[in-house]
mmCIF file with all atom_site columns, C-alpha atoms and ligand atoms in Angstrom:
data_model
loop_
_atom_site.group_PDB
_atom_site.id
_atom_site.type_symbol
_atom_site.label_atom_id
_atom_site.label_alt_id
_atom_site.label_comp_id
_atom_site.label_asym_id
_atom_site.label_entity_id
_atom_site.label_seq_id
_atom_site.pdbx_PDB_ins_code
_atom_site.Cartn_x
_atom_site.Cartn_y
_atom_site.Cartn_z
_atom_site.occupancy
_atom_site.B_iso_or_equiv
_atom_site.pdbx_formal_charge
_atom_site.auth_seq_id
_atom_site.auth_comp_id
_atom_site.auth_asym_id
_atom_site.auth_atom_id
_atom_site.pdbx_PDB_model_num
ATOM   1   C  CA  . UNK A 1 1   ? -3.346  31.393  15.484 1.00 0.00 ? 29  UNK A CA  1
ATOM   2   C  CA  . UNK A 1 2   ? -2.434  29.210  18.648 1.00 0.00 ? 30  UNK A CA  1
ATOM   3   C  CA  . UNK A 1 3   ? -2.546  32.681  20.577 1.00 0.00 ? 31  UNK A CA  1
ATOM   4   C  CA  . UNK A 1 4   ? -6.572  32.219  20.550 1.00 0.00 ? 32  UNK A CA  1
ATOM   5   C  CA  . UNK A 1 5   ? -6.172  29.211  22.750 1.00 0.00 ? 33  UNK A CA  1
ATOM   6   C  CA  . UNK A 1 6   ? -4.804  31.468  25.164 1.00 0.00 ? 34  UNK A CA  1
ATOM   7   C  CA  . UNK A 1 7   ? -8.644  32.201  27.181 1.00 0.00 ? 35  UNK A CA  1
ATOM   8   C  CA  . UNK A 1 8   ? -8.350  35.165  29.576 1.00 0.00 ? 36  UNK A CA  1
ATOM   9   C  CA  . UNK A 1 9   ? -10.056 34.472  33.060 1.00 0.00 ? 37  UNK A CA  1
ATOM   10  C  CA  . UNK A 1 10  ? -10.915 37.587  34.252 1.00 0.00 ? 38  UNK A CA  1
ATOM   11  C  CA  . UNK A 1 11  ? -13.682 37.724  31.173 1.00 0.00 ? 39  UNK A CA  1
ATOM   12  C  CA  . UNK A 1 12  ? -14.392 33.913  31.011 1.00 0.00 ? 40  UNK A CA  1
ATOM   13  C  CA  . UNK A 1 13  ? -18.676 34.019  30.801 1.00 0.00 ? 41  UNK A CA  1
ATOM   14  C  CA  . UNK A 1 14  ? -20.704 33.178  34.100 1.00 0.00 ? 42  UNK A CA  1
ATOM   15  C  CA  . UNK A 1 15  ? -22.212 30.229  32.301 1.00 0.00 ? 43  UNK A CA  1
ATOM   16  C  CA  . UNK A 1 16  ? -19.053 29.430  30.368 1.00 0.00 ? 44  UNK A CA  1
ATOM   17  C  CA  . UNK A 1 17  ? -16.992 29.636  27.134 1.00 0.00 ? 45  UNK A CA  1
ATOM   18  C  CA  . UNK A 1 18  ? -17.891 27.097  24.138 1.00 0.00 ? 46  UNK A CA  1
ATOM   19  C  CA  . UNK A 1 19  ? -15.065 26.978  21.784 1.00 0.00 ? 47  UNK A CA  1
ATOM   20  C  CA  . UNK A 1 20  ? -14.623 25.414  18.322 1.00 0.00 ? 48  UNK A CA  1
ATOM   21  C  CA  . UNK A 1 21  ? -11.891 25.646  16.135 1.00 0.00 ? 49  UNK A CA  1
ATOM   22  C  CA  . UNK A 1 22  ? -9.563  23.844  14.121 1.00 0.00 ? 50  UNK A CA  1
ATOM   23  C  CA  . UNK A 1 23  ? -5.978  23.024  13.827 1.00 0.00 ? 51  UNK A CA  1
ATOM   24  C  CA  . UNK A 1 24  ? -3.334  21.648  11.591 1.00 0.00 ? 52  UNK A CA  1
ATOM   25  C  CA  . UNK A 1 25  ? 0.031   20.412  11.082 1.00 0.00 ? 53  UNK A CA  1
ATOM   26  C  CA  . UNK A 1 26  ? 1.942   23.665  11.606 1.00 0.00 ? 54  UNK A CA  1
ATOM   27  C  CA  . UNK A 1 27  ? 0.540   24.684  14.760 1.00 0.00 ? 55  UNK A CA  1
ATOM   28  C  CA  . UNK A 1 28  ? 0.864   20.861  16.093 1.00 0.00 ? 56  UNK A CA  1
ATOM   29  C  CA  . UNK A 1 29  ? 4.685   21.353  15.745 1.00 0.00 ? 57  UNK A CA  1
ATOM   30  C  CA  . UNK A 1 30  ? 4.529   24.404  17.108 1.00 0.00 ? 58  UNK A CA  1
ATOM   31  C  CA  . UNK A 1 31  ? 3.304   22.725  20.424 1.00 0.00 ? 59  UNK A CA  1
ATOM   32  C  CA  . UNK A 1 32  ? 6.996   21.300  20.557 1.00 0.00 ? 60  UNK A CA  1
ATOM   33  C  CA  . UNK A 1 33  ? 8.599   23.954  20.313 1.00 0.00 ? 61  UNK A CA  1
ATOM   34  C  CA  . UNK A 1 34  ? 11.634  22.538  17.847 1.00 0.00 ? 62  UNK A CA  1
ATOM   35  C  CA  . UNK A 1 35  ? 11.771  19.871  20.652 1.00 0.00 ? 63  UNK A CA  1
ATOM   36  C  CA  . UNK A 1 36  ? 11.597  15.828  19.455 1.00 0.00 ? 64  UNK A CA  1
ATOM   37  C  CA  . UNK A 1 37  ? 8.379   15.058  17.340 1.00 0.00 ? 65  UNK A CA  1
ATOM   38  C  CA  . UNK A 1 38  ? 6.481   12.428  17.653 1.00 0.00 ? 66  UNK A CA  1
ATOM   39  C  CA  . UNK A 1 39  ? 6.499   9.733   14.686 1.00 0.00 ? 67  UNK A CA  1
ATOM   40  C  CA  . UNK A 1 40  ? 3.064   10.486  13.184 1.00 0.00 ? 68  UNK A CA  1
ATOM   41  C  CA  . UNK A 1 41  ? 2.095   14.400  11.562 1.00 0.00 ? 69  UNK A CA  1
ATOM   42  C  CA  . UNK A 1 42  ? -1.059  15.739  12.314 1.00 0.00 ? 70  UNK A CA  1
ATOM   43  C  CA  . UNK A 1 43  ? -3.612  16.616  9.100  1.00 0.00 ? 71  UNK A CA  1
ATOM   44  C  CA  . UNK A 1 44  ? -6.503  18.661  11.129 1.00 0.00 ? 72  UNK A CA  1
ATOM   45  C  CA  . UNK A 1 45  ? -7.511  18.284  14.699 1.00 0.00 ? 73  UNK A CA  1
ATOM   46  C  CA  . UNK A 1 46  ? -11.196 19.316  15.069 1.00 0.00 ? 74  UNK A CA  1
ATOM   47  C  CA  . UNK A 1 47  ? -12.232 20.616  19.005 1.00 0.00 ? 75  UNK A CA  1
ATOM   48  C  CA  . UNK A 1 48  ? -15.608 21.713  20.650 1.00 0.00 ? 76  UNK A CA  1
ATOM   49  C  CA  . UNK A 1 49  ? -15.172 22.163  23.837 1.00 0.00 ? 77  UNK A CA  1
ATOM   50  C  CA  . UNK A 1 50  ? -16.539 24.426  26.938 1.00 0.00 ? 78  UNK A CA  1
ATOM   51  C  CA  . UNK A 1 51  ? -14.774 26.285  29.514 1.00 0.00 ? 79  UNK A CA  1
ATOM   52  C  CA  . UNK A 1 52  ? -16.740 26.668  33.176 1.00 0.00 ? 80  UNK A CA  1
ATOM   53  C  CA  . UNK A 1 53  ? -15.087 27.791  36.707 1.00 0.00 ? 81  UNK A CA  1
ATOM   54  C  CA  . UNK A 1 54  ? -15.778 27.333  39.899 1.00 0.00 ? 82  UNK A CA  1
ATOM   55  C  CA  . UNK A 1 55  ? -14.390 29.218  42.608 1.00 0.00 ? 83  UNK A CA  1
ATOM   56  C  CA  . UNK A 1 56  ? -10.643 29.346  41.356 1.00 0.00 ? 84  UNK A CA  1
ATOM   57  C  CA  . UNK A 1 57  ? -10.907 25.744  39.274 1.00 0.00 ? 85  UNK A CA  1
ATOM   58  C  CA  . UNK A 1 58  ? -10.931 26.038  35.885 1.00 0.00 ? 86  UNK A CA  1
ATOM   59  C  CA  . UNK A 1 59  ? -12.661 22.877  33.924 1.00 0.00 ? 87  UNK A CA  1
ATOM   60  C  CA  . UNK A 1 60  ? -12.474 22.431  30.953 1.00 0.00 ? 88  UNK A CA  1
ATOM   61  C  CA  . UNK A 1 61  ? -14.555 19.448  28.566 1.00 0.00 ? 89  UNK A CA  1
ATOM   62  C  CA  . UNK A 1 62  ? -14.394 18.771  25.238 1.00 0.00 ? 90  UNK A CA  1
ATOM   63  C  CA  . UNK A 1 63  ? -14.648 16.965  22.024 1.00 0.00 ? 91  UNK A CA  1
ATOM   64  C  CA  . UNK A 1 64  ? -11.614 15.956  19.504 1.00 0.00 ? 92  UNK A CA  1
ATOM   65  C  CA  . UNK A 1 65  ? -12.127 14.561  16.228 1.00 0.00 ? 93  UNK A CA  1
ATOM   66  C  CA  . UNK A 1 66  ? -8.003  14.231  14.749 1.00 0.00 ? 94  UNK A CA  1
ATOM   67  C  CA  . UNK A 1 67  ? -6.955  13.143  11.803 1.00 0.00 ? 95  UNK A CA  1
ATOM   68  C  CA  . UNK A 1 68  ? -3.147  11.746  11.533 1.00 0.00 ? 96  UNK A CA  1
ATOM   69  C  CA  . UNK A 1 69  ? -0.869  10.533  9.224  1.00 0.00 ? 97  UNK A CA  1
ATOM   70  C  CA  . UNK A 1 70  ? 1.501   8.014   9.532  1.00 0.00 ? 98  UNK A CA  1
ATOM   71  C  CA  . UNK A 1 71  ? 4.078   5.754   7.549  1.00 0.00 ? 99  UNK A CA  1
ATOM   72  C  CA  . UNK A 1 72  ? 2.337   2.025   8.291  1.00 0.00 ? 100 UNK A CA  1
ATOM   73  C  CA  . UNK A 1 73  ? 4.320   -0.209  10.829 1.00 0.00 ? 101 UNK A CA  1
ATOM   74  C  CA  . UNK A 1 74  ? 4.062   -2.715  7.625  1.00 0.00 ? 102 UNK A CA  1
ATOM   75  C  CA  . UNK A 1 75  ? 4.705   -1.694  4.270  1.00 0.00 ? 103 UNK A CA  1
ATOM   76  C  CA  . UNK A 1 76  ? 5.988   2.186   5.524  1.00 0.00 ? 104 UNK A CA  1
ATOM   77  C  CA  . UNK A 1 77  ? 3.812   3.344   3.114  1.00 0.00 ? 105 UNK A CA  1
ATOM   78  C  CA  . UNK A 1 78  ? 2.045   6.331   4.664  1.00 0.00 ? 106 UNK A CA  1
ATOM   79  C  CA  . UNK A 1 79  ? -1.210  6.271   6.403  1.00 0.00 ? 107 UNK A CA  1
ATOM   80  C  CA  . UNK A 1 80  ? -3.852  8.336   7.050  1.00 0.00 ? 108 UNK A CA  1
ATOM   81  C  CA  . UNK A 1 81  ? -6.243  7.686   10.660 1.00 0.00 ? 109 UNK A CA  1
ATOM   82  C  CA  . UNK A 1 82  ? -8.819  9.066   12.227 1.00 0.00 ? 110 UNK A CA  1
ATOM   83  C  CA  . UNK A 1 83  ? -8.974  9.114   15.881 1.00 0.00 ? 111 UNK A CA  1
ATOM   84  C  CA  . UNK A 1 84  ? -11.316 10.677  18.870 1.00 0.00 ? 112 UNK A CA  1
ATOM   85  C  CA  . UNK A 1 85  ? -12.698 11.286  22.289 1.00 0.00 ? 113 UNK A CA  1
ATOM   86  C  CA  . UNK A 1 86  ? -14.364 13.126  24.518 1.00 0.00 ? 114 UNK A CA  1
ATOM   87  C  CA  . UNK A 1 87  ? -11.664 14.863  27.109 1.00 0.00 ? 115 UNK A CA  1
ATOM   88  C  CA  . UNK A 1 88  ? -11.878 16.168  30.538 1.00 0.00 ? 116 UNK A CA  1
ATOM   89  C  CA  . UNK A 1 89  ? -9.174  18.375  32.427 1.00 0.00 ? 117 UNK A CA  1
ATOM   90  C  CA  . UNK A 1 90  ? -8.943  20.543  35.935 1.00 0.00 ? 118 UNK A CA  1
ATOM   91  C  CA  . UNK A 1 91  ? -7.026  23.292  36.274 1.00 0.00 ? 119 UNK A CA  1
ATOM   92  C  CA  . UNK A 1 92  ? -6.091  24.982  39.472 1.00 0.00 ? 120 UNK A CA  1
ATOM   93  C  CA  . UNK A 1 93  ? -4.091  27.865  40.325 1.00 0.00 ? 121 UNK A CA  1
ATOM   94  C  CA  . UNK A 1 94  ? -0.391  27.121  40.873 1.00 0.00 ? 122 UNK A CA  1
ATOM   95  C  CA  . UNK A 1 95  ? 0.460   26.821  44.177 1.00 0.00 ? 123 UNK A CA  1
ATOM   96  C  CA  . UNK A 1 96  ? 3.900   28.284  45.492 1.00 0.00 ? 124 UNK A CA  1
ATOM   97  C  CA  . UNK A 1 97  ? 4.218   25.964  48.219 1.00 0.00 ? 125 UNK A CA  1
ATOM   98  C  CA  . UNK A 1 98  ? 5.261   22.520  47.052 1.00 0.00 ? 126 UNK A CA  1
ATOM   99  C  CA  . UNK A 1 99  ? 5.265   20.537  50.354 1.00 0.00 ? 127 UNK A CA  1
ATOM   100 C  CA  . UNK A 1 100 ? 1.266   19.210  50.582 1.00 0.00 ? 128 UNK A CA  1
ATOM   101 C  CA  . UNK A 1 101 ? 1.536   18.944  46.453 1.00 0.00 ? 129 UNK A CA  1
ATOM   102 C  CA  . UNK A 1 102 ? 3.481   15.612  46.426 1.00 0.00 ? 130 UNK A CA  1
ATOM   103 C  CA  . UNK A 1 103 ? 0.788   13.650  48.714 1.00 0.00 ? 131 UNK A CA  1
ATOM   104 C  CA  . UNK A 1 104 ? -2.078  14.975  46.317 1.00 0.00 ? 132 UNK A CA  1
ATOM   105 C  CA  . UNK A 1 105 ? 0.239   14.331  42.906 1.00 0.00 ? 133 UNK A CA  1
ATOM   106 C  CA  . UNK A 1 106 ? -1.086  10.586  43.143 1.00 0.00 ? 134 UNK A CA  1
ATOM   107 C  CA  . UNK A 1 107 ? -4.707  11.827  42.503 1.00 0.00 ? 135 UNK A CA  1
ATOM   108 C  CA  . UNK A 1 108 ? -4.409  14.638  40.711 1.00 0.00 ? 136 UNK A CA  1
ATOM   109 C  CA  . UNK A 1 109 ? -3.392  12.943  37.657 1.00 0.00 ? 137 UNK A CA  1
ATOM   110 C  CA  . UNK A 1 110 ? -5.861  14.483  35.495 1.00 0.00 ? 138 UNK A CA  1
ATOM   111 C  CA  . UNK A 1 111 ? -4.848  18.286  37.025 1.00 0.00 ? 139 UNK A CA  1
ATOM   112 C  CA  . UNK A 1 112 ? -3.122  20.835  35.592 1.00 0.00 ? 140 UNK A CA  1
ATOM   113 C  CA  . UNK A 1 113 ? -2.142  24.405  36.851 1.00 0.00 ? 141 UNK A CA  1
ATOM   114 C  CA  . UNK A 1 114 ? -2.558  27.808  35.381 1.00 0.00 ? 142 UNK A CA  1
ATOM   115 C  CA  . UNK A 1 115 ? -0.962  31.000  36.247 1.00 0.00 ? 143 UNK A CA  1
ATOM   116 C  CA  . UNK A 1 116 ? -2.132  34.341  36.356 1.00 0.00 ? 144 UNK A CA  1
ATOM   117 C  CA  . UNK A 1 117 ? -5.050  35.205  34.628 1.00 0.00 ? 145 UNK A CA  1
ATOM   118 C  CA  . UNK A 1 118 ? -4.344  32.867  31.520 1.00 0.00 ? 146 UNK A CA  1
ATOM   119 C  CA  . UNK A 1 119 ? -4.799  28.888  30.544 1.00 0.00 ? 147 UNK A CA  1
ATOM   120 C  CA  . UNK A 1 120 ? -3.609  27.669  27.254 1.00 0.00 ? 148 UNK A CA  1
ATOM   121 C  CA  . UNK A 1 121 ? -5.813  25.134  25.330 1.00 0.00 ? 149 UNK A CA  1
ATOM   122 C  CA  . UNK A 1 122 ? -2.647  24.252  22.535 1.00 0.00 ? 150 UNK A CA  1
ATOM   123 C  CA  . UNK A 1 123 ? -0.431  22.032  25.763 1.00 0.00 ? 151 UNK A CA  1
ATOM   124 C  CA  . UNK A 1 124 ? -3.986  20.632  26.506 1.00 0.00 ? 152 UNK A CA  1
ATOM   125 C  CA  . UNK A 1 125 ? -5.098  19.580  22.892 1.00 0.00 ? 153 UNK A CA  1
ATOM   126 C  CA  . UNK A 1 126 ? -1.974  18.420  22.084 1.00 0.00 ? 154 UNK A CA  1
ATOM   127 C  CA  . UNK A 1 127 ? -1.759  15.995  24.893 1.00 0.00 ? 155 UNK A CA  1
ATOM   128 C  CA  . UNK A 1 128 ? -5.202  14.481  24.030 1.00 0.00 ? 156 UNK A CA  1
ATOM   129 C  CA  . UNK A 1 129 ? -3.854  14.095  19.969 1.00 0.00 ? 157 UNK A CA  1
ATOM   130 C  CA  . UNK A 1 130 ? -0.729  12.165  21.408 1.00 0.00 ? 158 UNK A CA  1
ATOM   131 C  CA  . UNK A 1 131 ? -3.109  10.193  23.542 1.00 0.00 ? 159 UNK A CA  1
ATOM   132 C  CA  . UNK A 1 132 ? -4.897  9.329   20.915 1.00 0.00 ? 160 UNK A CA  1
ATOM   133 C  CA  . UNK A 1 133 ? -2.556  8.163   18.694 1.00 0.00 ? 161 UNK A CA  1
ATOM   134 C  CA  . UNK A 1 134 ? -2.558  4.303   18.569 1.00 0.00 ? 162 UNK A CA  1
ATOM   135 C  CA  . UNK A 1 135 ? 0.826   2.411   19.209 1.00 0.00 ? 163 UNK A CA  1
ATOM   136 C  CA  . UNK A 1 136 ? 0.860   0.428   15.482 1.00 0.00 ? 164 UNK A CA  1
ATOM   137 C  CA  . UNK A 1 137 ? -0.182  2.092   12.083 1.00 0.00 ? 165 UNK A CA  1
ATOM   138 C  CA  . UNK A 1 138 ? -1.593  -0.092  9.487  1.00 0.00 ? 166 UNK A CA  1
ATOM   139 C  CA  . UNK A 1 139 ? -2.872  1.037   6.203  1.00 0.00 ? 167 UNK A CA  1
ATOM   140 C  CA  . UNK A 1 140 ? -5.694  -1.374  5.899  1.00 0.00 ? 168 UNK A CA  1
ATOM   141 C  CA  . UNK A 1 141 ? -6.394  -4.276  8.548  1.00 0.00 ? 169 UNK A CA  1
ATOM   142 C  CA  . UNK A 1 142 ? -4.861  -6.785  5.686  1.00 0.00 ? 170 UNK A CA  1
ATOM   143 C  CA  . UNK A 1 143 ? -1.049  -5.340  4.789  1.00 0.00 ? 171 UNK A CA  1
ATOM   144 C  CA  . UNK A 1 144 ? 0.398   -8.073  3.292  1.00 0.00 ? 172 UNK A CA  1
ATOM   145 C  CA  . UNK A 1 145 ? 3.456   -5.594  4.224  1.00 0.00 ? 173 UNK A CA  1
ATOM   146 C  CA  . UNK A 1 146 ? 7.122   -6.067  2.722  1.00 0.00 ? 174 UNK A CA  1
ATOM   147 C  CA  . UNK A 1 147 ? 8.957   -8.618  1.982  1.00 0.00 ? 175 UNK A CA  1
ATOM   148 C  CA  . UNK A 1 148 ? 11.795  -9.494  4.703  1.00 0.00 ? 176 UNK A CA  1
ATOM   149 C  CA  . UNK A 1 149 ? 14.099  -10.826 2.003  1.00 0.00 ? 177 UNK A CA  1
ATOM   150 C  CA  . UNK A 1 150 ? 14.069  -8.409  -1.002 1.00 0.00 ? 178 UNK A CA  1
ATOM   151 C  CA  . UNK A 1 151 ? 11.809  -5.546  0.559  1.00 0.00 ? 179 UNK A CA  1
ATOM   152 C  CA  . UNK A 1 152 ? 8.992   -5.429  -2.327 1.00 0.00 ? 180 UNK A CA  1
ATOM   153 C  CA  . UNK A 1 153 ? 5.542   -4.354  -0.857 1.00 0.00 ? 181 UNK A CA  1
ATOM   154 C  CA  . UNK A 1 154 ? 3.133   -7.464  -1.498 1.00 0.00 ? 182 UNK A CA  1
ATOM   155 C  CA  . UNK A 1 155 ? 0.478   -5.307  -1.425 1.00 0.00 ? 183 UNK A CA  1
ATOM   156 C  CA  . UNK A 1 156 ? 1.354   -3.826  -4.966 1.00 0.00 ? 184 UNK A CA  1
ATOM   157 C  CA  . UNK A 1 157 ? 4.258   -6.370  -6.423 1.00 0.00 ? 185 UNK A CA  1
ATOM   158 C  CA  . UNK A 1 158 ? 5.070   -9.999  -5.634 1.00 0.00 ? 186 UNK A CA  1
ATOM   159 C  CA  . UNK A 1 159 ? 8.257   -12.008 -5.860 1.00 0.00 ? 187 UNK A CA  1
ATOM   160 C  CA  . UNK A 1 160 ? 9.941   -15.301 -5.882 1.00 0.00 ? 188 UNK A CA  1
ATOM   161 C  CA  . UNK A 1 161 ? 11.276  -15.233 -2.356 1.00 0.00 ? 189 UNK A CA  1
ATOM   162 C  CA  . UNK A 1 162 ? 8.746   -17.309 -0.548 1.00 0.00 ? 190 UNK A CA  1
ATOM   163 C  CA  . UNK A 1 163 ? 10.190  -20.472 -3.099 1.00 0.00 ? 191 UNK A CA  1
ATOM   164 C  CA  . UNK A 1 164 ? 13.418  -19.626 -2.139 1.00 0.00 ? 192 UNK A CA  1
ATOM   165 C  CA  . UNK A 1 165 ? 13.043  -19.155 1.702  1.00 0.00 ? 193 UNK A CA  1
ATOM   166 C  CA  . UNK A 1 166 ? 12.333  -23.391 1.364  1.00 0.00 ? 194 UNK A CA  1
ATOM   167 C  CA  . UNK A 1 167 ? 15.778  -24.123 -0.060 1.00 0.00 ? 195 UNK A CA  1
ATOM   168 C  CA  . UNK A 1 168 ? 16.830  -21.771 2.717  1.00 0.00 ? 196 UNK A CA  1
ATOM   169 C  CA  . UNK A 1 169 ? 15.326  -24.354 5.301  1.00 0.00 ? 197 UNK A CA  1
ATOM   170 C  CA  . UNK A 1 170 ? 16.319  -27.066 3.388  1.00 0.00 ? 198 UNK A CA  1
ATOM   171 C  CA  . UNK A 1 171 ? 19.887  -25.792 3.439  1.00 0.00 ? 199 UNK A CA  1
ATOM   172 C  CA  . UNK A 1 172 ? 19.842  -25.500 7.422  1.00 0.00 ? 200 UNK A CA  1
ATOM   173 C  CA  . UNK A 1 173 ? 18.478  -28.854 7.466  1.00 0.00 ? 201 UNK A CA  1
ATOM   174 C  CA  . UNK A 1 174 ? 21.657  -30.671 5.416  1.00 0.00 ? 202 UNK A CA  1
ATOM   175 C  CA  . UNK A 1 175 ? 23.841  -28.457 8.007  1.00 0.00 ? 203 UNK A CA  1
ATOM   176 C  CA  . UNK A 1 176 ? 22.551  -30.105 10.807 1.00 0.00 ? 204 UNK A CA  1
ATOM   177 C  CA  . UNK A 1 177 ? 22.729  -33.224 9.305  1.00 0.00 ? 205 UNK A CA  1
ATOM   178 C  CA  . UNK A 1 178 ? 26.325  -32.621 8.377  1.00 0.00 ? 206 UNK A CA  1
ATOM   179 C  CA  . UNK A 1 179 ? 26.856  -31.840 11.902 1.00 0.00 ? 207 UNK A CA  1
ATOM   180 C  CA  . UNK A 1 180 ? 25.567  -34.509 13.512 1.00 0.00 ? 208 UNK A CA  1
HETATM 181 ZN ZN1 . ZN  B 2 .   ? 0.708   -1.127  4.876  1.00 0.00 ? 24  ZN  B ZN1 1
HETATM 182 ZN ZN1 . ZN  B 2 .   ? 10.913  -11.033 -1.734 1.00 0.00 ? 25  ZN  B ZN1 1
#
């Protein structure tokens, strides 16, 4: 499946390739090759995107609707998000001299090489789905969260601890006091 995000040049369309497809979780750990995840699973990552050249630069534009899952930075329950963006990346051929690239590495952020006859979408899509994936995961805008004294989610249970998190303040207080 991730092999037909590998576009061959030499056939790429005078007026460009449109693309649309669809991907999932298995292929998004594929993209890491066993290699360290990152803390949030993907459910489906939609992408429309076209493929034009000029000369030897390869550009490439696109759409990405993703849809993630996550345990929320709150309660740890998990969390489904939506995220997306429009995306933009040049690719150029890779050079095999190295010694003008380091002057031009400042602004050629948003470059990429190819080699051969070849670019791979997956390293590209993936990039944009980490990009997208926002720092903090809540599960609704109001998670009451856990409780940091006995753990219970307040969003489904309650307990007593808030009552006894006073006499915990009062207990400081009579400390101080005996220290002084
Ligand atoms: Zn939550
Ligand atoms: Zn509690």
């Amino acid at each position: 499946m991730s092999d037909s995000l590998k576009i061959n040049l030499a056939i790429l369309p005078e007026e460009g390739l449109r693309l649309t497809f669809s991907e999932g979780s298995v292929w998004f750990q594929g993209c890491f090759g066993g290699g360290a995840l990152p803390e949030f699973s993907l459910v489906s990552a939609d992408v429309d995107c076209l493929i034009t050249r000029s000369g030897d630069t390869i550009y490439v534009r696109g759409d990405l609707k993703a849809q993630m899952r996550q345990e929320c930075s709150r309660c740890l329950e998990p969390a489904t998000f939506s995220a997306g963006g429009a995306f933009a990346y040049t690719l150029v051929p890779e050079k095999t001299e190295t010694a003008e690239d380091l002057e031009l590495s400042a602004q050629e952020l948003e470059t990429s090489y190819y080699r051969g006859d070849f670019i791979d979408l997956a390293p590209i899509i993936c990039e944009q789905i980490i990009l997208l994936a926002p720092m903090k995961i809540l599960c609704t805008e109001d998670c009451k969260g856990l409780c940091p004294h006995c753990g219970v989610n307040l969003n489904t249970g309650s307990c007593t601890c808030r009552s006894k998190k006073v006499d915990d303040r009062l207990a400081v207080l009579k400390k101080f006091k005996v220290i002084n």
